[in-house]
């Protein structure tokens, strides 16, 4: 009994008690009968509820939300249907995929009742039926899918389950909004093998990238060598730049082979360092202090 009906019944009972005491004791039974009839006649459904009414065993209507009245004795409320979105978790344990790999899959389904009359009359317990149908459809989907597809393409699996379960529950007045696969667990030994395979693939890709980079660098070196071959001065300037870059750090000691110094015209460099004039100086002679 809802709060409004309870309040009205209480008012009638109090009015009958007052009338029986102060007016006439014969009025009290009348108020009592009216309270009983009101309590069995006036019903109230919440905004998310539908009351399925049978009249003499036959479907009369589905009423709600709000206040409504039924005929006592003749009418009966056979089911109160909640039309809000519901969630049901289901799983499949040790189900074999198409490539015979045992997996444990957990999923959740979002659904709601869109036809209260069918949900009340077409099936005994629609909640239990949804759970059973979901588990069966999940096992069928796993058996028809490869493990790689099941792991990588979750959205396709979700959509397939939604369509299959929705087609089976439509006759019960139930609409499936979405199905989401939450977890796919595979054996530990297979996880290790897949991890090693993934590491090998990454190592292979890294080596291929490194080889491509080496080929590009080698091609650039060949191109630079061709340029230096035709321009010896460019090679000397490049060598001097390398020496400059290596001696920028303080306290660094650089040992260079004599052939490298000769290639950079050591006579001119030595005169430049000593501050002497290479025209007036004779190679191999020391200047007097």
Coordinates of N, CA, C and O in Angstrom, one line a residue, residues 271 274 276 280-289:
X271 N 102.7 28.7 -38.2 CA 103.0 30.1 -38.3 C 101.9 30.9 -37.7 O 102.2 32.0 -37.1
X274 N 102.3 30.8 -33.9 CA 103.5 31.5 -33.4 C 103.4 33.0 -33.7 O 104.2 33.7 -33.1
X276 N 104.1 34.3 -36.5 CA 105.2 34.6 -37.5 C 104.7 34.8 -38.8 O 103.5 34.4 -39.1
X280 N 108.5 35.5 -44.7 CA 109.9 35.8 -44.3 C 110.5 34.7 -43.5 O 111.7 34.9 -43.1
X281 N 109.8 33.8 -43.1 CA 110.4 32.7 -42.3 C 110.7 31.5 -43.2 O 110.0 31.2 -44.1
X282 N 111.8 30.8 -42.8 CA 112.2 29.6 -43.5 C 111.8 28.4 -42.8 O 112.1 28.3 -41.6
X283 N 111.1 27.4 -43.4 CA 110.7 26.2 -42.7 C 112.0 25.5 -42.2 O 113.0 25.3 -42.9
X284 N 111.8 25.0 -41.0 CA 112.9 24.2 -40.4 C 113.9 25.0 -39.6 O 114.8 24.5 -39.0
X285 N 113.8 26.4 -39.7 CA 114.8 27.2 -39.0 C 114.2 27.9 -37.8 O 113.0 28.2 -37.8
X286 N 114.9 28.1 -36.7 CA 114.4 28.7 -35.5 C 114.8 30.2 -35.5 O 115.9 30.5 -35.9
X287 N 114.0 31.0 -35.0 CA 114.3 32.4 -34.9 C 115.0 32.7 -33.7 O 114.8 32.1 -32.6
X288 N 116.0 33.6 -33.7 CA 116.8 34.0 -32.6 C 116.0 34.8 -31.6 O 115.2 35.7 -32.0
X289 N 116.2 34.6 -30.4 CA 115.5 35.4 -29.3 C 116.0 36.8 -29.3 O 117.2 36.9 -29.3

